[in-house]
JSON list of C-alpha atoms in Angstrom, two decimals:
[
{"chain": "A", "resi": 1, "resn": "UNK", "atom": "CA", "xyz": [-4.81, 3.80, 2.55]},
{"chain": "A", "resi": 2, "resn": "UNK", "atom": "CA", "xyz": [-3.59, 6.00, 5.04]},
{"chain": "A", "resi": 3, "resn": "UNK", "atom": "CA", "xyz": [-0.40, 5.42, 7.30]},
{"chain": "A", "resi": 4, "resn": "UNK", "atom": "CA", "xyz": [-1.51, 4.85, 11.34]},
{"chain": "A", "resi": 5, "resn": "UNK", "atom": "CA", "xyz": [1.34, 6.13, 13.41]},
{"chain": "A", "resi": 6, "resn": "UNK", "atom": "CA", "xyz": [-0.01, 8.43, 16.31]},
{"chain": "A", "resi": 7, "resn": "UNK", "atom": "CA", "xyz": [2.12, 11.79, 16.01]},
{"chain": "A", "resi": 8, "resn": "UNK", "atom": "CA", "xyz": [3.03, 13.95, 18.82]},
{"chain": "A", "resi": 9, "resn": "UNK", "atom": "CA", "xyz": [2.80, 17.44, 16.20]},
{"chain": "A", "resi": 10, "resn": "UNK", "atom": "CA", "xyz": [-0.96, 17.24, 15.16]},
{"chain": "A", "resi": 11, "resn": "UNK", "atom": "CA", "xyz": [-1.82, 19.93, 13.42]},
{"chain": "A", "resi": 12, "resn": "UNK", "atom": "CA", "xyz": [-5.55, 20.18, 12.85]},
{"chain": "A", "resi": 13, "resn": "UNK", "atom": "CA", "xyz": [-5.35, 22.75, 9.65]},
{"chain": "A", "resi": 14, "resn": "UNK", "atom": "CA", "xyz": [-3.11, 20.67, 8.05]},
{"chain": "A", "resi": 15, "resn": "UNK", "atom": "CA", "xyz": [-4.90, 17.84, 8.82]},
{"chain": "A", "resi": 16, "resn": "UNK", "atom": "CA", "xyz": [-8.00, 19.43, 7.29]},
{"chain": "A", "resi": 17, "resn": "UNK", "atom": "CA", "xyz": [-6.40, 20.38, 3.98]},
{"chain": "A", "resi": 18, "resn": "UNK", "atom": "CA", "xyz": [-5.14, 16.75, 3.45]},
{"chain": "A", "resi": 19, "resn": "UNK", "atom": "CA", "xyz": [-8.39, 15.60, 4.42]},
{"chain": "A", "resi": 20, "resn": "UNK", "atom": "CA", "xyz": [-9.90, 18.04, 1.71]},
{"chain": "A", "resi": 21, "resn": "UNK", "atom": "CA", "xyz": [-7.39, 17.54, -0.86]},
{"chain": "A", "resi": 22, "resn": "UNK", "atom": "CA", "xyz": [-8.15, 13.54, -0.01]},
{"chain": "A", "resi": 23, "resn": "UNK", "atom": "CA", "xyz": [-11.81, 14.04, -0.40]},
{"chain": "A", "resi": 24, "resn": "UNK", "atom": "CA", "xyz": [-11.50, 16.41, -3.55]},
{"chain": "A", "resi": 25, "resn": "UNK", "atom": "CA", "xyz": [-9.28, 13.61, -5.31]},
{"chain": "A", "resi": 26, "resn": "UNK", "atom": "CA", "xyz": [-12.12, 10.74, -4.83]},
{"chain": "A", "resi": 27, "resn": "UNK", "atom": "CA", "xyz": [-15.10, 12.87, -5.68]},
{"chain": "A", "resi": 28, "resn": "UNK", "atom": "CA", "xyz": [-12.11, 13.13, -9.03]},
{"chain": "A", "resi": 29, "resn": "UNK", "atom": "CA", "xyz": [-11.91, 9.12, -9.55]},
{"chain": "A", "resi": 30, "resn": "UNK", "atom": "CA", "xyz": [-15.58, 8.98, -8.81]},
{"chain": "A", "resi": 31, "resn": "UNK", "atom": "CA", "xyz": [-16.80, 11.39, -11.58]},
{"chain": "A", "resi": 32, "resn": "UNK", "atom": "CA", "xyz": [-13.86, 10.58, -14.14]},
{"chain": "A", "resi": 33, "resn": "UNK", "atom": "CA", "xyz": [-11.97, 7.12, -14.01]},
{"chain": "A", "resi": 34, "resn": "UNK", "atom": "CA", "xyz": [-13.26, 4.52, -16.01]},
{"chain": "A", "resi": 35, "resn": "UNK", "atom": "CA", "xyz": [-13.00, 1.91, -12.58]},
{"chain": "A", "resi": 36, "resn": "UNK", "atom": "CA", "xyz": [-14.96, 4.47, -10.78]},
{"chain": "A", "resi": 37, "resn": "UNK", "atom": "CA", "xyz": [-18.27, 2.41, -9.49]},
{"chain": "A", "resi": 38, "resn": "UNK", "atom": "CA", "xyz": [-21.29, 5.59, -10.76]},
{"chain": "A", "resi": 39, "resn": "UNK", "atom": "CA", "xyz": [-22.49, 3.75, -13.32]},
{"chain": "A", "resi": 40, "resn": "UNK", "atom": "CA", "xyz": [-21.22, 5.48, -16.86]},
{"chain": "A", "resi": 41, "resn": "UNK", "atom": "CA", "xyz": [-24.99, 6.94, -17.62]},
{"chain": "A", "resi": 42, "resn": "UNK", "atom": "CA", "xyz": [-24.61, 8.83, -14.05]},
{"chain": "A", "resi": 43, "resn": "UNK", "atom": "CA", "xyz": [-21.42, 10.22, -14.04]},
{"chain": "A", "resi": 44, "resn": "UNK", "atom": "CA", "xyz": [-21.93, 13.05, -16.12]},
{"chain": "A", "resi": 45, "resn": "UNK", "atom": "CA", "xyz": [-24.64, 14.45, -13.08]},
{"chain": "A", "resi": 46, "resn": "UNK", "atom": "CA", "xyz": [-22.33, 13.37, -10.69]},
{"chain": "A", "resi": 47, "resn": "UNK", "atom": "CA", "xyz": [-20.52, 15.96, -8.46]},
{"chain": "A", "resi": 48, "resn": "UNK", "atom": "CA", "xyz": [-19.35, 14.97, -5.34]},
{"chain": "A", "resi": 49, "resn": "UNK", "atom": "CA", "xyz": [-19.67, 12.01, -2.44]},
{"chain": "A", "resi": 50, "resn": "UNK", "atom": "CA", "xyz": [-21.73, 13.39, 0.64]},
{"chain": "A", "resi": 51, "resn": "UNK", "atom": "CA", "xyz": [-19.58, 13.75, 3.95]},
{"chain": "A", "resi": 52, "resn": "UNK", "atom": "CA", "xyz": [-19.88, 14.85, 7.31]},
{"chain": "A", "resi": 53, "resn": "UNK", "atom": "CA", "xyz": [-18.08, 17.96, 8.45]},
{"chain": "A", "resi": 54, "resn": "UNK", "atom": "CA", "xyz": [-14.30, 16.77, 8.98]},
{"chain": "A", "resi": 55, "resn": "UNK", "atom": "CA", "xyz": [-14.42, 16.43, 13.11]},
{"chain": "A", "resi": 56, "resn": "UNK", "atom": "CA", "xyz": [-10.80, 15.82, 14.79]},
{"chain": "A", "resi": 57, "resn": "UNK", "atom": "CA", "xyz": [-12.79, 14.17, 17.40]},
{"chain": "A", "resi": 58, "resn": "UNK", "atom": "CA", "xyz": [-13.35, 11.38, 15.63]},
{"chain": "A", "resi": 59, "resn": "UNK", "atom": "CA", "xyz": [-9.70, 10.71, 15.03]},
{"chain": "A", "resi": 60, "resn": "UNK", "atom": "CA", "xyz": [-8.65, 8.98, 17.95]},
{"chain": "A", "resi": 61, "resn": "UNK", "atom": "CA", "xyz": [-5.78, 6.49, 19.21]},
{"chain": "A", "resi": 62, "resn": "UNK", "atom": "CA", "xyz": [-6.20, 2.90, 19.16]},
{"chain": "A", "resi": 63, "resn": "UNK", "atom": "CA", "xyz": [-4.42, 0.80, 21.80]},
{"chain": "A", "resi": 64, "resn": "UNK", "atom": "CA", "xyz": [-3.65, -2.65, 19.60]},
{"chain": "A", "resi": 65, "resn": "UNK", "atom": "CA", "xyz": [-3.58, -5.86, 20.69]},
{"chain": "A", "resi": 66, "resn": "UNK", "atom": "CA", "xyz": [-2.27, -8.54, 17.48]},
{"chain": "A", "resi": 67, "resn": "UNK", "atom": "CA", "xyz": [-3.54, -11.94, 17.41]},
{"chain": "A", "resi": 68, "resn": "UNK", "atom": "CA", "xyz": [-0.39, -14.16, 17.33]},
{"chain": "A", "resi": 69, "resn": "UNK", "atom": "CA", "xyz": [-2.31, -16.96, 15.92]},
{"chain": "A", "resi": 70, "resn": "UNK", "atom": "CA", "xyz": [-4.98, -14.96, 13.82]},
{"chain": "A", "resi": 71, "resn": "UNK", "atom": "CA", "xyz": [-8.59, -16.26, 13.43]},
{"chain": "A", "resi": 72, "resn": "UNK", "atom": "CA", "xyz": [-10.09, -17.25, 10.49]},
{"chain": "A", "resi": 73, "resn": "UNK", "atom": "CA", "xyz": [-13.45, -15.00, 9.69]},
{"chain": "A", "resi": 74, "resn": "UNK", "atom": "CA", "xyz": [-15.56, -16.27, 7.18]},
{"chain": "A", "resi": 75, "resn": "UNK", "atom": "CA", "xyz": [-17.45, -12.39, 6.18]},
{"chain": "A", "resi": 76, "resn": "UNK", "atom": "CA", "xyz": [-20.18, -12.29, 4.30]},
{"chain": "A", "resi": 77, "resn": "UNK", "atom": "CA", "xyz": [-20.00, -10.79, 1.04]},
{"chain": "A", "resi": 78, "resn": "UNK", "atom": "CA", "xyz": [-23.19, -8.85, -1.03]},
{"chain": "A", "resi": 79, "resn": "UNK", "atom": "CA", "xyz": [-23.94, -10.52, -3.98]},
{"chain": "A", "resi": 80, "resn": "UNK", "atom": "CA", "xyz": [-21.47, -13.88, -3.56]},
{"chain": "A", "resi": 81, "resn": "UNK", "atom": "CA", "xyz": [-19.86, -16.17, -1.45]},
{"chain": "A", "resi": 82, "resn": "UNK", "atom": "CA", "xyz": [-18.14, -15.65, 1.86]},
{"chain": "A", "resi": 83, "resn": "UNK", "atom": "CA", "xyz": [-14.95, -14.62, 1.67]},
{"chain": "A", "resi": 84, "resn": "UNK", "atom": "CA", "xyz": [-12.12, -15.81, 4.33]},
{"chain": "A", "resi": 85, "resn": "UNK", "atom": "CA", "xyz": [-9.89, -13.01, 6.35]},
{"chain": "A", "resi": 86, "resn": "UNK", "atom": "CA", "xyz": [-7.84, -13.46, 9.25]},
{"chain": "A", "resi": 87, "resn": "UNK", "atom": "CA", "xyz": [-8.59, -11.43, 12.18]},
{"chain": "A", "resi": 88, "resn": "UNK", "atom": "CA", "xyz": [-4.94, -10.30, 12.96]},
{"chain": "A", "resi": 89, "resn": "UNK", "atom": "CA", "xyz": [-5.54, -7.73, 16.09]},
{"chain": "A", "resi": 90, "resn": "UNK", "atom": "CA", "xyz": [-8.34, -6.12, 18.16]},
{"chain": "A", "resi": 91, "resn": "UNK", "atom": "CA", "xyz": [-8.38, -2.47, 17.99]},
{"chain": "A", "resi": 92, "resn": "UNK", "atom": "CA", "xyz": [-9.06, -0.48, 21.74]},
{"chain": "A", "resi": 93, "resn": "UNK", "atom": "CA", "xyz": [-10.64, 2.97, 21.39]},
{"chain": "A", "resi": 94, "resn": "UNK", "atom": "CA", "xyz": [-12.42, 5.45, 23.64]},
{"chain": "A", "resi": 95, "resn": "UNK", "atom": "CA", "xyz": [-14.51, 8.41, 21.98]},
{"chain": "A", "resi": 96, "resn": "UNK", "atom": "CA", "xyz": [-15.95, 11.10, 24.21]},
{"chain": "A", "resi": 97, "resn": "UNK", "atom": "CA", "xyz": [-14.93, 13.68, 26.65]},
{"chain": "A", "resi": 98, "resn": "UNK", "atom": "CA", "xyz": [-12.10, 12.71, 28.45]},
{"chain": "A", "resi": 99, "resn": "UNK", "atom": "CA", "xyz": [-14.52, 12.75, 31.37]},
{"chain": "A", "resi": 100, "resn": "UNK", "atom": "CA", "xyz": [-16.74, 10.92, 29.62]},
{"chain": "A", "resi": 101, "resn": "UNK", "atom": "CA", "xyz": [-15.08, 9.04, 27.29]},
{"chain": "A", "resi": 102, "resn": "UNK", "atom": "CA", "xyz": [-16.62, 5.61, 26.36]},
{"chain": "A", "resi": 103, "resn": "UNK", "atom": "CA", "xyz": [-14.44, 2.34, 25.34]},
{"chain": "A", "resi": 104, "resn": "UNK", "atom": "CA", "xyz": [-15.21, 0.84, 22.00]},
{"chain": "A", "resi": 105, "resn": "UNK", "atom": "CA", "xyz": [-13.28, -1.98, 20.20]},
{"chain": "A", "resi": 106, "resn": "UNK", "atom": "CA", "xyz": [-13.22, -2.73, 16.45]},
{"chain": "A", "resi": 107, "resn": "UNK", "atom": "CA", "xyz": [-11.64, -6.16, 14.88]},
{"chain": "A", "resi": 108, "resn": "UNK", "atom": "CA", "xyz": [-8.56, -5.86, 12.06]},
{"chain": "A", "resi": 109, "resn": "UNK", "atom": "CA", "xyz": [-8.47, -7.73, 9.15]},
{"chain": "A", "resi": 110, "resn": "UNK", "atom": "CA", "xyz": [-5.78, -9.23, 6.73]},
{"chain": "A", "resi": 111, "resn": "UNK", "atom": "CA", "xyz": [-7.05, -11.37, 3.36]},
{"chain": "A", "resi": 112, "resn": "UNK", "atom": "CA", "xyz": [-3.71, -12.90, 4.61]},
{"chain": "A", "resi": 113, "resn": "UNK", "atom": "CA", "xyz": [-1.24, -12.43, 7.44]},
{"chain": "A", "resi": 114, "resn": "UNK", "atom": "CA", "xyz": [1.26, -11.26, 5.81]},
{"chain": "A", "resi": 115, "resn": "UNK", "atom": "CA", "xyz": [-0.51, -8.07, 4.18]},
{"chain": "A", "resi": 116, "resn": "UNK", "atom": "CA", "xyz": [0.70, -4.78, 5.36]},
{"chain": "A", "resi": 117, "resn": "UNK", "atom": "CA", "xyz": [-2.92, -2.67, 5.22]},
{"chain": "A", "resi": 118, "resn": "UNK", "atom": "CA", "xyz": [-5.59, -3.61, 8.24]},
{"chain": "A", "resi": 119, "resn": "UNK", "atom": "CA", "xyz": [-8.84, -3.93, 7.05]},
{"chain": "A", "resi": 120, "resn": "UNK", "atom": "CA", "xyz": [-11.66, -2.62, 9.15]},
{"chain": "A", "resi": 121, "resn": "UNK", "atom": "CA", "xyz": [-15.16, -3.00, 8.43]},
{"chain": "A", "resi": 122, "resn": "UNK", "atom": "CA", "xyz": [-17.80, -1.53, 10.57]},
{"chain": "A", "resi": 123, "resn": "UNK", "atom": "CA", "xyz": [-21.63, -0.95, 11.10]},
{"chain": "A", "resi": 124, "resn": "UNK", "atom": "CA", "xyz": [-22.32, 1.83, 13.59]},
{"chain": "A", "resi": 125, "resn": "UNK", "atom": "CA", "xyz": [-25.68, 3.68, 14.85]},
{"chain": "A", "resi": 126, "resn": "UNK", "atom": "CA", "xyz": [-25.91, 6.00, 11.27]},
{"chain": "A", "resi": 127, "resn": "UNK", "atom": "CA", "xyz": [-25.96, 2.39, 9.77]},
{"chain": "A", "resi": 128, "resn": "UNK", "atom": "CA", "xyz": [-28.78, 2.44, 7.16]},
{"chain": "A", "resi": 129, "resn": "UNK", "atom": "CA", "xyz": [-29.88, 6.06, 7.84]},
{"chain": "A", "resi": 130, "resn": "UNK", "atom": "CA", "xyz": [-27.21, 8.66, 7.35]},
{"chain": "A", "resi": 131, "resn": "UNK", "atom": "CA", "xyz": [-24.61, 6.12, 5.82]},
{"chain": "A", "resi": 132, "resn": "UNK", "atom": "CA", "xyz": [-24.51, 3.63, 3.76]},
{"chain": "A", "resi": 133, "resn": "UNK", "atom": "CA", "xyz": [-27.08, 0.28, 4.77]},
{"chain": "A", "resi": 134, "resn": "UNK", "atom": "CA", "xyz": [-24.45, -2.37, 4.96]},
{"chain": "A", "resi": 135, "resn": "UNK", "atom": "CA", "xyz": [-21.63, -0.64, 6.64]},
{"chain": "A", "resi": 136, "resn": "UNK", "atom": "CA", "xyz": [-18.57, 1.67, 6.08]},
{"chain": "A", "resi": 137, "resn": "UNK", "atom": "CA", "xyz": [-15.04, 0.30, 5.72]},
{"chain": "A", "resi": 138, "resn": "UNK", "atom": "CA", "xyz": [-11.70, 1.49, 6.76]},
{"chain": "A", "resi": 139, "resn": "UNK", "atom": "CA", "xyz": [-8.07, 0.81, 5.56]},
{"chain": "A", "resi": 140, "resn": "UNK", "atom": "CA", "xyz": [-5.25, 1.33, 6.94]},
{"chain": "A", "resi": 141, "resn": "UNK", "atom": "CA", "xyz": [-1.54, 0.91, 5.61]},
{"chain": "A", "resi": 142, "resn": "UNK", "atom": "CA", "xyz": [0.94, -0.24, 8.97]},
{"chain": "A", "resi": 143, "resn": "UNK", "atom": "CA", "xyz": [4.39, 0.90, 9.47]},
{"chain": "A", "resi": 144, "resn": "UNK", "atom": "CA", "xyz": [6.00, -2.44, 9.84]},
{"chain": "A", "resi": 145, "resn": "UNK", "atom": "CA", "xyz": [4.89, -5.31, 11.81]},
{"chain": "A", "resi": 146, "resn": "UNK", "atom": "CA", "xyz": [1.79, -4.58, 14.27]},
{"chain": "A", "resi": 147, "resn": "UNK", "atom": "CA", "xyz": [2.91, -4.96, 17.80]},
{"chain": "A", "resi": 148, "resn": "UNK", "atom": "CA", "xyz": [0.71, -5.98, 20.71]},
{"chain": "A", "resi": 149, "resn": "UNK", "atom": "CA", "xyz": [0.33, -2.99, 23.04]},
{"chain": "A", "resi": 150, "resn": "UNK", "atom": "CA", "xyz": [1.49, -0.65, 20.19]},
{"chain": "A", "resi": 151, "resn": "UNK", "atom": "CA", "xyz": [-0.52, 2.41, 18.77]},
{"chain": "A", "resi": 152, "resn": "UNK", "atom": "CA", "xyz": [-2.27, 3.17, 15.79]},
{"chain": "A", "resi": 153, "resn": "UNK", "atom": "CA", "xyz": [-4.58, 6.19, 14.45]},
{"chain": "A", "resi": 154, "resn": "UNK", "atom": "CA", "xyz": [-8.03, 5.54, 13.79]},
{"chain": "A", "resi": 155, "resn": "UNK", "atom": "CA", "xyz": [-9.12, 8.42, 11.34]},
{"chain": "A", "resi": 156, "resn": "UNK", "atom": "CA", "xyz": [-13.43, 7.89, 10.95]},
{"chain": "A", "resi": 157, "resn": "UNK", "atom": "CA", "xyz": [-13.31, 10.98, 8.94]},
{"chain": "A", "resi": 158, "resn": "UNK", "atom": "CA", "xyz": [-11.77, 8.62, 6.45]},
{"chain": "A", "resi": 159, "resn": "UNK", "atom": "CA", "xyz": [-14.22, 5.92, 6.34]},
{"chain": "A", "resi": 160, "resn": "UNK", "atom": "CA", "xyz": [-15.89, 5.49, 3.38]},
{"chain": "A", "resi": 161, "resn": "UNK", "atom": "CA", "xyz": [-18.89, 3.33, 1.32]},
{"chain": "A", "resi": 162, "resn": "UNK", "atom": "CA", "xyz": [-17.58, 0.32, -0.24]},
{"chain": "A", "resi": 163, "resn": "UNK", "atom": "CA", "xyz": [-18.47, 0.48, -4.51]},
{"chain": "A", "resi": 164, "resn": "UNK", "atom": "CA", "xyz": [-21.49, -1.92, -3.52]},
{"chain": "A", "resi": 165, "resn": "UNK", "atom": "CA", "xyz": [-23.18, 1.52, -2.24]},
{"chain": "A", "resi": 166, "resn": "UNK", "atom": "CA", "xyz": [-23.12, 2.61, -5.66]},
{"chain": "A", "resi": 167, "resn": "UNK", "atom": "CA", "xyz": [-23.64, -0.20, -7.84]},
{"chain": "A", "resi": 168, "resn": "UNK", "atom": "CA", "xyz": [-25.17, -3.73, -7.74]},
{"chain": "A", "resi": 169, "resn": "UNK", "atom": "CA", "xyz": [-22.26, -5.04, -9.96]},
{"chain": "A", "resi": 170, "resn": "UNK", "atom": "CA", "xyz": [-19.80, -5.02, -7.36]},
{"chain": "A", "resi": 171, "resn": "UNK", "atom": "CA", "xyz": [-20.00, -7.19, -3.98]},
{"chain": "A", "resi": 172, "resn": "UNK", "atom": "CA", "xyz": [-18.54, -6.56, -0.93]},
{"chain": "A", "resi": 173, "resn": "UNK", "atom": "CA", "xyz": [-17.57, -7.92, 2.37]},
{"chain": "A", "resi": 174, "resn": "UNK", "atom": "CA", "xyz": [-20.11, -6.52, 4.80]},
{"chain": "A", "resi": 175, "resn": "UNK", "atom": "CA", "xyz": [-18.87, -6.39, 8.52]},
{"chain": "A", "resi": 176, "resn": "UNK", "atom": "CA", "xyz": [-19.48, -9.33, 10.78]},
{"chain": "A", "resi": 177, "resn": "UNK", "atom": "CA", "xyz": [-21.01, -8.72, 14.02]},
{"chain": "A", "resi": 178, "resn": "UNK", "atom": "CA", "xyz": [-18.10, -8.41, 16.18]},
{"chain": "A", "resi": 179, "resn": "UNK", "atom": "CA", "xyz": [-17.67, -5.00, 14.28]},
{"chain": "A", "resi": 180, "resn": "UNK", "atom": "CA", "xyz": [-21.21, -3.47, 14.57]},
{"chain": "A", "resi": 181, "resn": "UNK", "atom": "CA", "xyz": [-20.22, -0.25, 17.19]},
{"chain": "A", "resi": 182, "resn": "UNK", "atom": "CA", "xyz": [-23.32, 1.14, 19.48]},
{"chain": "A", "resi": 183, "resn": "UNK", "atom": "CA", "xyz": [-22.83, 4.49, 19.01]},
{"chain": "A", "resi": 184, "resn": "UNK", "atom": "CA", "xyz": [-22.86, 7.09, 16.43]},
{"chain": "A", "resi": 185, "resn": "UNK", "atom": "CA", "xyz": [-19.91, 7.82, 14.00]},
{"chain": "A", "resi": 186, "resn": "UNK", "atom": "CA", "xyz": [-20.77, 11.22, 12.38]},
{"chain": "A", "resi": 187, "resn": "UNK", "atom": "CA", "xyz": [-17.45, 11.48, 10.26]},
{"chain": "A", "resi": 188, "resn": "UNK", "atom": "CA", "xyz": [-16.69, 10.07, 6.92]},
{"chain": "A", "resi": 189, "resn": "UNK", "atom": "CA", "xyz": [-19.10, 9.53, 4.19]},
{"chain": "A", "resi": 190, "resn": "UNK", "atom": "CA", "xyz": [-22.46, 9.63, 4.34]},
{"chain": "A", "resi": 191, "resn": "UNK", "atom": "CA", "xyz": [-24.87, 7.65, 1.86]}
]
């Protein structure tokens, strides 16, 4: 997970090389770790996860609004039951030219409310064609509690297939509607 505190000092090289050395360390896990989802007979023609070109435009502030009383979601899940998660706090985003710039919100998850990562499953328009068919997920680790009209940084270059994508033996929570954005998100991993 990745730590959401908008910074004044962004520094897009050095965001790049963590981004890399991020990227280099799962393709790592992927082709090596015995929990990595390839299937054992693939990893040894496995080489690396497909991405899209790391795009700082696609990292963007999130205006957050928390849910005092969270609402129960019940998600569906590939391969199994439901599963229950609280929707703890909308997420408020614009991406686009400043000029241009269109508003998009995305729901936050906890498995339970007092959890420190958000959760943050999402569908988008590369949905089934460049990405992965039942969505791309995104976690994010919070610096204490979230507070309503507080600020968090929504990195899509770090969103990423869940281990369904890859094998049948997992199953995962696939995003509920509410979470489905119209618009293309060309950052993160790609099927």
């Amino acid at each position: 997970m990745t730590e959401t505190t908008p910074e004044d000092g962004f520094d897009p090289e050095e965001w790049r090389e963590q981004l890399r050395a991020h990227r280099d360390e799962k393709d790592d896990f992927f082709a090596d770790h015995p929990q990595s989802p390839i299937p054992p007979a693939e990893r040894d023609d496995f080489e690396s996860l497909d991405y899209f070109d790391p795009d700082p435009d696609y990292r963007v502030t999130a205006s957050v609004e928390v849910h005092e009383r969270p609402d129960p979601v019940e998600m569906e899940v590939s391969e199994s039951v439901p599963q229950r998660y609280l929707r703890v706090a909308t997420l408020r985003f614009e991406l686009g030219d400043r000029e241009d710039a269109d508003s998009y919100e995305l729901a936050g998850y906890r498995q339970q409310e007092d959890d420190d990562g958000l959760f943050v499953p999402f569908r988008d328009k590369t949905t089934g064609q460049q990405t992965y068919r039942d969505g791309r997920y995104m976690e994010f680790e919070t610096e204490g509690d979230l507070e309503d009209g507080g600020e968090i940084v929504l990195d899509f270059n770090l969103a990423y297939s869940p281990f369904c994508a890859y094998s049948e033996t997992f199953a995962c929570p696939l995003a509920p509607e509410e979470n489905w954005l119209d618009v293309e998100i060309l950052a993160g991993e790609k099927a």
